Short mmCIF file of N, CA, C and O in Angstrom, two decimals:
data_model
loop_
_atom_site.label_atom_id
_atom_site.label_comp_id
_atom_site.label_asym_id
_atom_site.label_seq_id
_atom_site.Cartn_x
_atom_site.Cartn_y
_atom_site.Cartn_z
N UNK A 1 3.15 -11.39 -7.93
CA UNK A 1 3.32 -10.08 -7.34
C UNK A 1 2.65 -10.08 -5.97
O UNK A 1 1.42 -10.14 -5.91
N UNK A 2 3.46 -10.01 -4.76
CA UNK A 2 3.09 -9.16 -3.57
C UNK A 2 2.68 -8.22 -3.46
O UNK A 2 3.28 -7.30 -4.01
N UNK A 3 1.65 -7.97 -2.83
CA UNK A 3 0.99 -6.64 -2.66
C UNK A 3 0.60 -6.17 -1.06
O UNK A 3 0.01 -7.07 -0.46
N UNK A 4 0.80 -5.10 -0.38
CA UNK A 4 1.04 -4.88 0.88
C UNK A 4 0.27 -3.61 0.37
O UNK A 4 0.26 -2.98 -0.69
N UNK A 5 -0.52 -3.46 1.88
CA UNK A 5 -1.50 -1.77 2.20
C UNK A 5 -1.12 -1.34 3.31
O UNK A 5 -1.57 -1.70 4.40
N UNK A 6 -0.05 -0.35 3.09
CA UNK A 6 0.41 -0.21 4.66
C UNK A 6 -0.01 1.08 4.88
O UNK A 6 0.33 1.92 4.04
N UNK A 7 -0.85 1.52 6.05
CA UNK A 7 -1.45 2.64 6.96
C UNK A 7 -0.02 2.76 7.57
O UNK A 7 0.95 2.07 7.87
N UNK A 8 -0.43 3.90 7.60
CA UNK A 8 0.99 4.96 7.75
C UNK A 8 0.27 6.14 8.73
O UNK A 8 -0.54 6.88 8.19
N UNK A 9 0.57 6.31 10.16
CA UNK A 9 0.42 7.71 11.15
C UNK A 9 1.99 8.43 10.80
O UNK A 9 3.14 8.02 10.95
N UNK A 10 1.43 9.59 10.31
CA UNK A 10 2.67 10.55 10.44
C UNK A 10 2.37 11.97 11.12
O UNK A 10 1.29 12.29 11.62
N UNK A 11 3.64 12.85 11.03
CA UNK A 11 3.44 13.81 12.26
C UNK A 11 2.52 14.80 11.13
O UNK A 11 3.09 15.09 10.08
N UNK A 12 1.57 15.14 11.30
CA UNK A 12 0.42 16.02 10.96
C UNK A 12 1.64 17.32 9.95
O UNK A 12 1.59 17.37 8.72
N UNK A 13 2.36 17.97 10.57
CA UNK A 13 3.28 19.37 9.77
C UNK A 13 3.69 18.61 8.65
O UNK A 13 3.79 19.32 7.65
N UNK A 14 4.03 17.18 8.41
CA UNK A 14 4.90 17.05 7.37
C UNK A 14 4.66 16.08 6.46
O UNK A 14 5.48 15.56 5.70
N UNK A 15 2.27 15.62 6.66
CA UNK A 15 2.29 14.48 5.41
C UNK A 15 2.64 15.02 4.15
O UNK A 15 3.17 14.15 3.46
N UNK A 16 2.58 15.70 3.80
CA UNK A 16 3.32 16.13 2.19
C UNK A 16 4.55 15.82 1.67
O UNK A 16 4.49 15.49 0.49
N UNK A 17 5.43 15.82 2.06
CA UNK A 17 6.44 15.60 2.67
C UNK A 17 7.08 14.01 2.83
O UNK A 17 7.95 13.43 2.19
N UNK A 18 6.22 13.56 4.02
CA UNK A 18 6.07 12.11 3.81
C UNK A 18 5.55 11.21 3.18
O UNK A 18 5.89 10.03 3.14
N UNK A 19 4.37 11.92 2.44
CA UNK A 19 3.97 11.20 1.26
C UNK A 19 4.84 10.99 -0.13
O UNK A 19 4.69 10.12 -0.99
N UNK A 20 5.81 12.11 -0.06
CA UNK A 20 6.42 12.61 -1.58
C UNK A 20 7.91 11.34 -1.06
O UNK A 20 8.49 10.75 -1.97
N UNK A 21 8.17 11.19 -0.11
CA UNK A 21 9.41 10.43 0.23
C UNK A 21 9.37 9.09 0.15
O UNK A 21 10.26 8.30 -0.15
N UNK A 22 7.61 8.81 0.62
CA UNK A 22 7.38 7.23 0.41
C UNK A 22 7.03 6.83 -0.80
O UNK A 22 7.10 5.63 -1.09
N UNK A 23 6.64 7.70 -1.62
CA UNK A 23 6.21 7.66 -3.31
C UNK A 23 7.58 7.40 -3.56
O UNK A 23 7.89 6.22 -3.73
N UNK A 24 8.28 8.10 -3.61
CA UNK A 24 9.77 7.73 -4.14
C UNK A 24 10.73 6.90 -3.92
O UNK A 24 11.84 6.93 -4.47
N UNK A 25 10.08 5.56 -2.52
CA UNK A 25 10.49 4.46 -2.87
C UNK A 25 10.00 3.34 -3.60
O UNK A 25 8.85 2.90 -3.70
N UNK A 26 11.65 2.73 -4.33
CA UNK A 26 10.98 1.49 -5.11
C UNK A 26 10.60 0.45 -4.25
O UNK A 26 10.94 -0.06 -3.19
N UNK A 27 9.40 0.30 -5.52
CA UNK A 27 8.34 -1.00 -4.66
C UNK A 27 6.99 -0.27 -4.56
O UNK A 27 5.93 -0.85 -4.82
N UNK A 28 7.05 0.87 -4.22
CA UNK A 28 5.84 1.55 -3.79
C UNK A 28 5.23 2.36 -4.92
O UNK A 28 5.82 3.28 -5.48
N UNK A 29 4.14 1.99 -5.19
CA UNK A 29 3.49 2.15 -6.58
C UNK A 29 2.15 3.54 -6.40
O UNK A 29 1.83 4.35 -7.27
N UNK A 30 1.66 3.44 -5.11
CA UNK A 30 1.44 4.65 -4.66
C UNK A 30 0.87 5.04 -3.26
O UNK A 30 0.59 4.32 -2.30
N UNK A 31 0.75 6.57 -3.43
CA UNK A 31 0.57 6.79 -1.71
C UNK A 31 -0.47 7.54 -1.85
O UNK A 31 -0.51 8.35 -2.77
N UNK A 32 -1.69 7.36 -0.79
CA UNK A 32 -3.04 8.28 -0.58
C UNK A 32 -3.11 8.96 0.70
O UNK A 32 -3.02 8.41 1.80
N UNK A 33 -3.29 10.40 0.43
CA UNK A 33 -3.33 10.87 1.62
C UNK A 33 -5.25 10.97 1.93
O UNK A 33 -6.16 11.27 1.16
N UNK A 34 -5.26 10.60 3.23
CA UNK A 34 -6.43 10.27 3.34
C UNK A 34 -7.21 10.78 4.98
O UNK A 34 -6.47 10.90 5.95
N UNK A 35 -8.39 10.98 5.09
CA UNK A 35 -9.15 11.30 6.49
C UNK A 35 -9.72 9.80 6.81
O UNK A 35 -9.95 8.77 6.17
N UNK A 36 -9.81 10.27 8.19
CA UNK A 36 -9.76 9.00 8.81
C UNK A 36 -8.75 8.59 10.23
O UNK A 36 -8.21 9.44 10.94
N UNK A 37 -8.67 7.28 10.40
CA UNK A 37 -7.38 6.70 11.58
C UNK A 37 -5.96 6.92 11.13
O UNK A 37 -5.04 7.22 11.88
N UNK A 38 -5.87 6.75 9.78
CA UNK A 38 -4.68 7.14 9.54
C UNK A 38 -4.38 8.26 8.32
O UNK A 38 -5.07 8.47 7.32
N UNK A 39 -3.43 8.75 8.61
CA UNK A 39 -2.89 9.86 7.63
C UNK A 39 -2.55 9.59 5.95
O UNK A 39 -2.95 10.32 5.04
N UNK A 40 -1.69 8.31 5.78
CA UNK A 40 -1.53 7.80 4.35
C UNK A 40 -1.71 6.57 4.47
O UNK A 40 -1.53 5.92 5.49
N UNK A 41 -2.26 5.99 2.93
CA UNK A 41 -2.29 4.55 2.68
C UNK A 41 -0.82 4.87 1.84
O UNK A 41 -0.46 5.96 1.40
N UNK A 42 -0.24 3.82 1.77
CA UNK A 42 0.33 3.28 0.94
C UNK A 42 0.44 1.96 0.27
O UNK A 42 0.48 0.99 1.03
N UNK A 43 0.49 1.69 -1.19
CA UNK A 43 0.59 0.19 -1.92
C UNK A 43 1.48 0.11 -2.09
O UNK A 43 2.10 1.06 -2.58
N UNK A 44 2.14 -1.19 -1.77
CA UNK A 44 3.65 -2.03 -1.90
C UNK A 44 3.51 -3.05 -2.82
O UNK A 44 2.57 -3.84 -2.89
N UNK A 45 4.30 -3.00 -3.38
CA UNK A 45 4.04 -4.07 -4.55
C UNK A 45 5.39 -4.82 -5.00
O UNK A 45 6.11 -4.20 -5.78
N UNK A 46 5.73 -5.87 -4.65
CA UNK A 46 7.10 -6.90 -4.93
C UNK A 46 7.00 -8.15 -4.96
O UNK A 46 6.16 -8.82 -4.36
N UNK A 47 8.10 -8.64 -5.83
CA UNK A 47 8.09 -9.98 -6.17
C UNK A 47 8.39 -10.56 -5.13
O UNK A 47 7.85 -11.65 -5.29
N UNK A 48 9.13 -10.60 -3.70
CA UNK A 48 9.53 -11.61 -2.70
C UNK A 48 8.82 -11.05 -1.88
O UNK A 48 8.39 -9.89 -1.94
N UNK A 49 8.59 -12.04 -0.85
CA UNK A 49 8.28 -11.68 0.71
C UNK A 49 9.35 -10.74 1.55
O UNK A 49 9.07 -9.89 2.39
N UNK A 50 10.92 -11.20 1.00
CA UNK A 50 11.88 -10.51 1.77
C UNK A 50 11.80 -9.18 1.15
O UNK A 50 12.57 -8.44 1.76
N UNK A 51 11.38 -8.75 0.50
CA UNK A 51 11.63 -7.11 -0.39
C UNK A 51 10.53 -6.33 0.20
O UNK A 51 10.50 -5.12 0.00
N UNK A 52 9.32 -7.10 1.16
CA UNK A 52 8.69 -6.15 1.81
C UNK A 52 9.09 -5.68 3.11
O UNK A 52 8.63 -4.66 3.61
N UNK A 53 10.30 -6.70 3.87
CA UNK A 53 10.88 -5.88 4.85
C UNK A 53 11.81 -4.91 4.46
O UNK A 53 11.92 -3.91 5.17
N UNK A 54 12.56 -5.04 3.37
CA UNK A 54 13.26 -4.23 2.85
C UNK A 54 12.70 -3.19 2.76
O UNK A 54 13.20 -2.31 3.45
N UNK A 55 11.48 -2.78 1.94
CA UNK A 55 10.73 -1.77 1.47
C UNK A 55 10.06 -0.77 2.86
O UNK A 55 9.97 0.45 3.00
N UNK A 56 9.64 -1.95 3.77
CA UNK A 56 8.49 -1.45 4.93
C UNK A 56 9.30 -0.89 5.91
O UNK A 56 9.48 0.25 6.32
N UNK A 57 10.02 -2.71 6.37
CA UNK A 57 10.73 -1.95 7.66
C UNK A 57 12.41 -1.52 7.64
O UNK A 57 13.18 -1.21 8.54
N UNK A 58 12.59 -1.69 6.12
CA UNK A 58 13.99 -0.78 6.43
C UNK A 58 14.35 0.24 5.82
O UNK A 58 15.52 0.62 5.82
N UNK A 59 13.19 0.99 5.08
CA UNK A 59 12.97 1.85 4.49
C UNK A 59 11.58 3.10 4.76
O UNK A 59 11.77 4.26 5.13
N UNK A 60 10.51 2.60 4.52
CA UNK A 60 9.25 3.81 5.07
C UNK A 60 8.96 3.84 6.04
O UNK A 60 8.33 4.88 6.26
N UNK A 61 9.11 2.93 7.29
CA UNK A 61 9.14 3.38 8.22
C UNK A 61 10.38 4.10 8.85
O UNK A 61 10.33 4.65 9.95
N UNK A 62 11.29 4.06 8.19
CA UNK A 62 12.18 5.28 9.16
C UNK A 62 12.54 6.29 8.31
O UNK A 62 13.73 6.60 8.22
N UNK A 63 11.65 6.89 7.62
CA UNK A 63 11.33 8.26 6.59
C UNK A 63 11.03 9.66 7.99
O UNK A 63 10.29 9.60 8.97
N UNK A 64 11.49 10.23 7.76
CA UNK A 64 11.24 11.43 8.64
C UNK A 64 9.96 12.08 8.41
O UNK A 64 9.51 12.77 7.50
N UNK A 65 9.44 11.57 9.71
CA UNK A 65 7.62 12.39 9.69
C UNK A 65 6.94 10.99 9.92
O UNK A 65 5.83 11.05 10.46
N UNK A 66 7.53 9.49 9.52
CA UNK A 66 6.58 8.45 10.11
C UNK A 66 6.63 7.97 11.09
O UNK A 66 7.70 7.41 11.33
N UNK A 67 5.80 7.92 11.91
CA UNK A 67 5.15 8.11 13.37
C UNK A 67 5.40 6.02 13.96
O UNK A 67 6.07 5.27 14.67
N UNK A 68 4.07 6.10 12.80
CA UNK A 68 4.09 3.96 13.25
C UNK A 68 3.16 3.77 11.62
O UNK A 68 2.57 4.61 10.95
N UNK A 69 3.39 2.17 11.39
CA UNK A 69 2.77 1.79 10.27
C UNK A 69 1.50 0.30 10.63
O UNK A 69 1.38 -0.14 11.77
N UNK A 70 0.99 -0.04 9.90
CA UNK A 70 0.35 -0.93 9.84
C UNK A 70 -0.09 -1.60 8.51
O UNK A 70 -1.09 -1.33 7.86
N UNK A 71 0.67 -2.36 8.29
CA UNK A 71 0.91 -3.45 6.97
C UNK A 71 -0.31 -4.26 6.78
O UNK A 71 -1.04 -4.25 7.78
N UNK A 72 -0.61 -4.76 6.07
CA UNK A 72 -1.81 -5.68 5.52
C UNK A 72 -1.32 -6.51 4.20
O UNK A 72 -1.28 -5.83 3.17
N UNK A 73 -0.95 -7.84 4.09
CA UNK A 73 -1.30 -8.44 2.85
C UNK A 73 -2.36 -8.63 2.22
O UNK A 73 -3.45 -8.83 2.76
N UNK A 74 -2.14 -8.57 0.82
CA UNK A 74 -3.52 -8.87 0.28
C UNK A 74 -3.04 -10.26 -0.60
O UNK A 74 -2.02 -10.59 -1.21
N UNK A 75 -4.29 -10.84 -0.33
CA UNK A 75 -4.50 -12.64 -0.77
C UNK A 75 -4.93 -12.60 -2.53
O UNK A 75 -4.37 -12.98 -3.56
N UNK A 76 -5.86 -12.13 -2.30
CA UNK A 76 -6.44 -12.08 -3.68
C UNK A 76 -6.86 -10.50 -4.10
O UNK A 76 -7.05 -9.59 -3.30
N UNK A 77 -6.96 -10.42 -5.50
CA UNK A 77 -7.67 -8.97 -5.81
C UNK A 77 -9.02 -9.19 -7.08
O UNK A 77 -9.24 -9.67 -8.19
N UNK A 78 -9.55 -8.56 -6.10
CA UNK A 78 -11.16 -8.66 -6.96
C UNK A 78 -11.10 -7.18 -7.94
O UNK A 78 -10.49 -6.16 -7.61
N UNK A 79 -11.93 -7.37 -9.25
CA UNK A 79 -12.05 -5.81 -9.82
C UNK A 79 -13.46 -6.10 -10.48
O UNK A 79 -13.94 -7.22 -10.66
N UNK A 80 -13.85 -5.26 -10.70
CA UNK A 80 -15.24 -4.76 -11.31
C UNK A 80 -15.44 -5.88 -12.04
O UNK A 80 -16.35 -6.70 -11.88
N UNK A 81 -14.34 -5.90 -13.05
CA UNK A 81 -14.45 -6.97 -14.13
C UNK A 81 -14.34 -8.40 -13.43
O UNK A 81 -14.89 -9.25 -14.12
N UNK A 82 -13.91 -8.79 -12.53
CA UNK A 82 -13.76 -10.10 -12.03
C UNK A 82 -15.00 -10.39 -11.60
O UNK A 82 -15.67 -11.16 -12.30
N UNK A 83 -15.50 -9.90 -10.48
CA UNK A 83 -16.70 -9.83 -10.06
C UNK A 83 -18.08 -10.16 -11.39
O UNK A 83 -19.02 -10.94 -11.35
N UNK A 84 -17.70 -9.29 -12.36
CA UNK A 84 -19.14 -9.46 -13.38
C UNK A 84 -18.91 -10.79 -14.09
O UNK A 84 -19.84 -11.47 -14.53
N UNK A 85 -17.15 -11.26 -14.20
CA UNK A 85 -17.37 -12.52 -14.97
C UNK A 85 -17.48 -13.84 -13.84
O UNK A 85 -17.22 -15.01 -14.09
N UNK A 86 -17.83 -13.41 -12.87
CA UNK A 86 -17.76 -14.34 -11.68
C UNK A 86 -19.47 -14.99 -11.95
O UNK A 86 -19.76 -16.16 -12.23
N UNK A 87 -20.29 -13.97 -11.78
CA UNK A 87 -21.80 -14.46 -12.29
C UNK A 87 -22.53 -14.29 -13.59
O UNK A 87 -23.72 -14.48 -13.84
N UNK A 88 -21.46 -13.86 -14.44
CA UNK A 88 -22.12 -14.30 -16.09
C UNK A 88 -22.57 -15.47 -16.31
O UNK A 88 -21.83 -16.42 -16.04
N UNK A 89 -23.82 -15.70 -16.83
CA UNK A 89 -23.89 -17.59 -17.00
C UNK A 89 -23.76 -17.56 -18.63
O UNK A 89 -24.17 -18.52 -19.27
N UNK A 90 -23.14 -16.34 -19.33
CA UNK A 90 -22.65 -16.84 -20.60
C UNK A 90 -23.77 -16.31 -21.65
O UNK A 90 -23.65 -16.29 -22.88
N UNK A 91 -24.85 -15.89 -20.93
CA UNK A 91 -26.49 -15.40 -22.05
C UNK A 91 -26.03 -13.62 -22.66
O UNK A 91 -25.76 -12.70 -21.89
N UNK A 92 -26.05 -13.54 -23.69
CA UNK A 92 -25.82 -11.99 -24.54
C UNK A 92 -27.38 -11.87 -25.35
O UNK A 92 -27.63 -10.90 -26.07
#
């Protein structure tokens, strides 16, 4: 699984709007509206490399209300639990 964090600037009247449109594409597993540089995160999530241009650039970015995006792959994913079994030396 591919996983993409794409920052999303949209026009201020209509993140609601643009959040509810990018939620409702497939691939996109979810959207945060957020303070800060940008207006929404969104997570992309697909099996090919080609299904994230599909998803990114031929789809949420030309949603009415998105401004410009900024994509990020992610390599690896760490979680709470990974991390604690990363330095267990195995003692209970």
């Amino acid at each position: 699984m591919i996983t993409a964090i794409v920052l999303v600037h949209t026009a201020v009247d209509r993140i609601p709007e643009t959040a509810q449109a990018i939620a409702d594409l497939d691939g996109v597993t979810e959207v945060y509206s957020c303070a800060g540089d940008v207006d929404l995160v969104a997570m992309v999530r697909v099996r090919e490399h080609e299904q994230l241009a599909e998803v990114i650039a031929g789809k949420l970015s030309k949603i009415e209300g998105v401004h410009s995006t900024d994509t990020h792959i992610a390599f690896r994913s760490y979680s709470r639990a990974d991390t604690d079994a990363a330095f267990s030396i195995g003692l209970d």
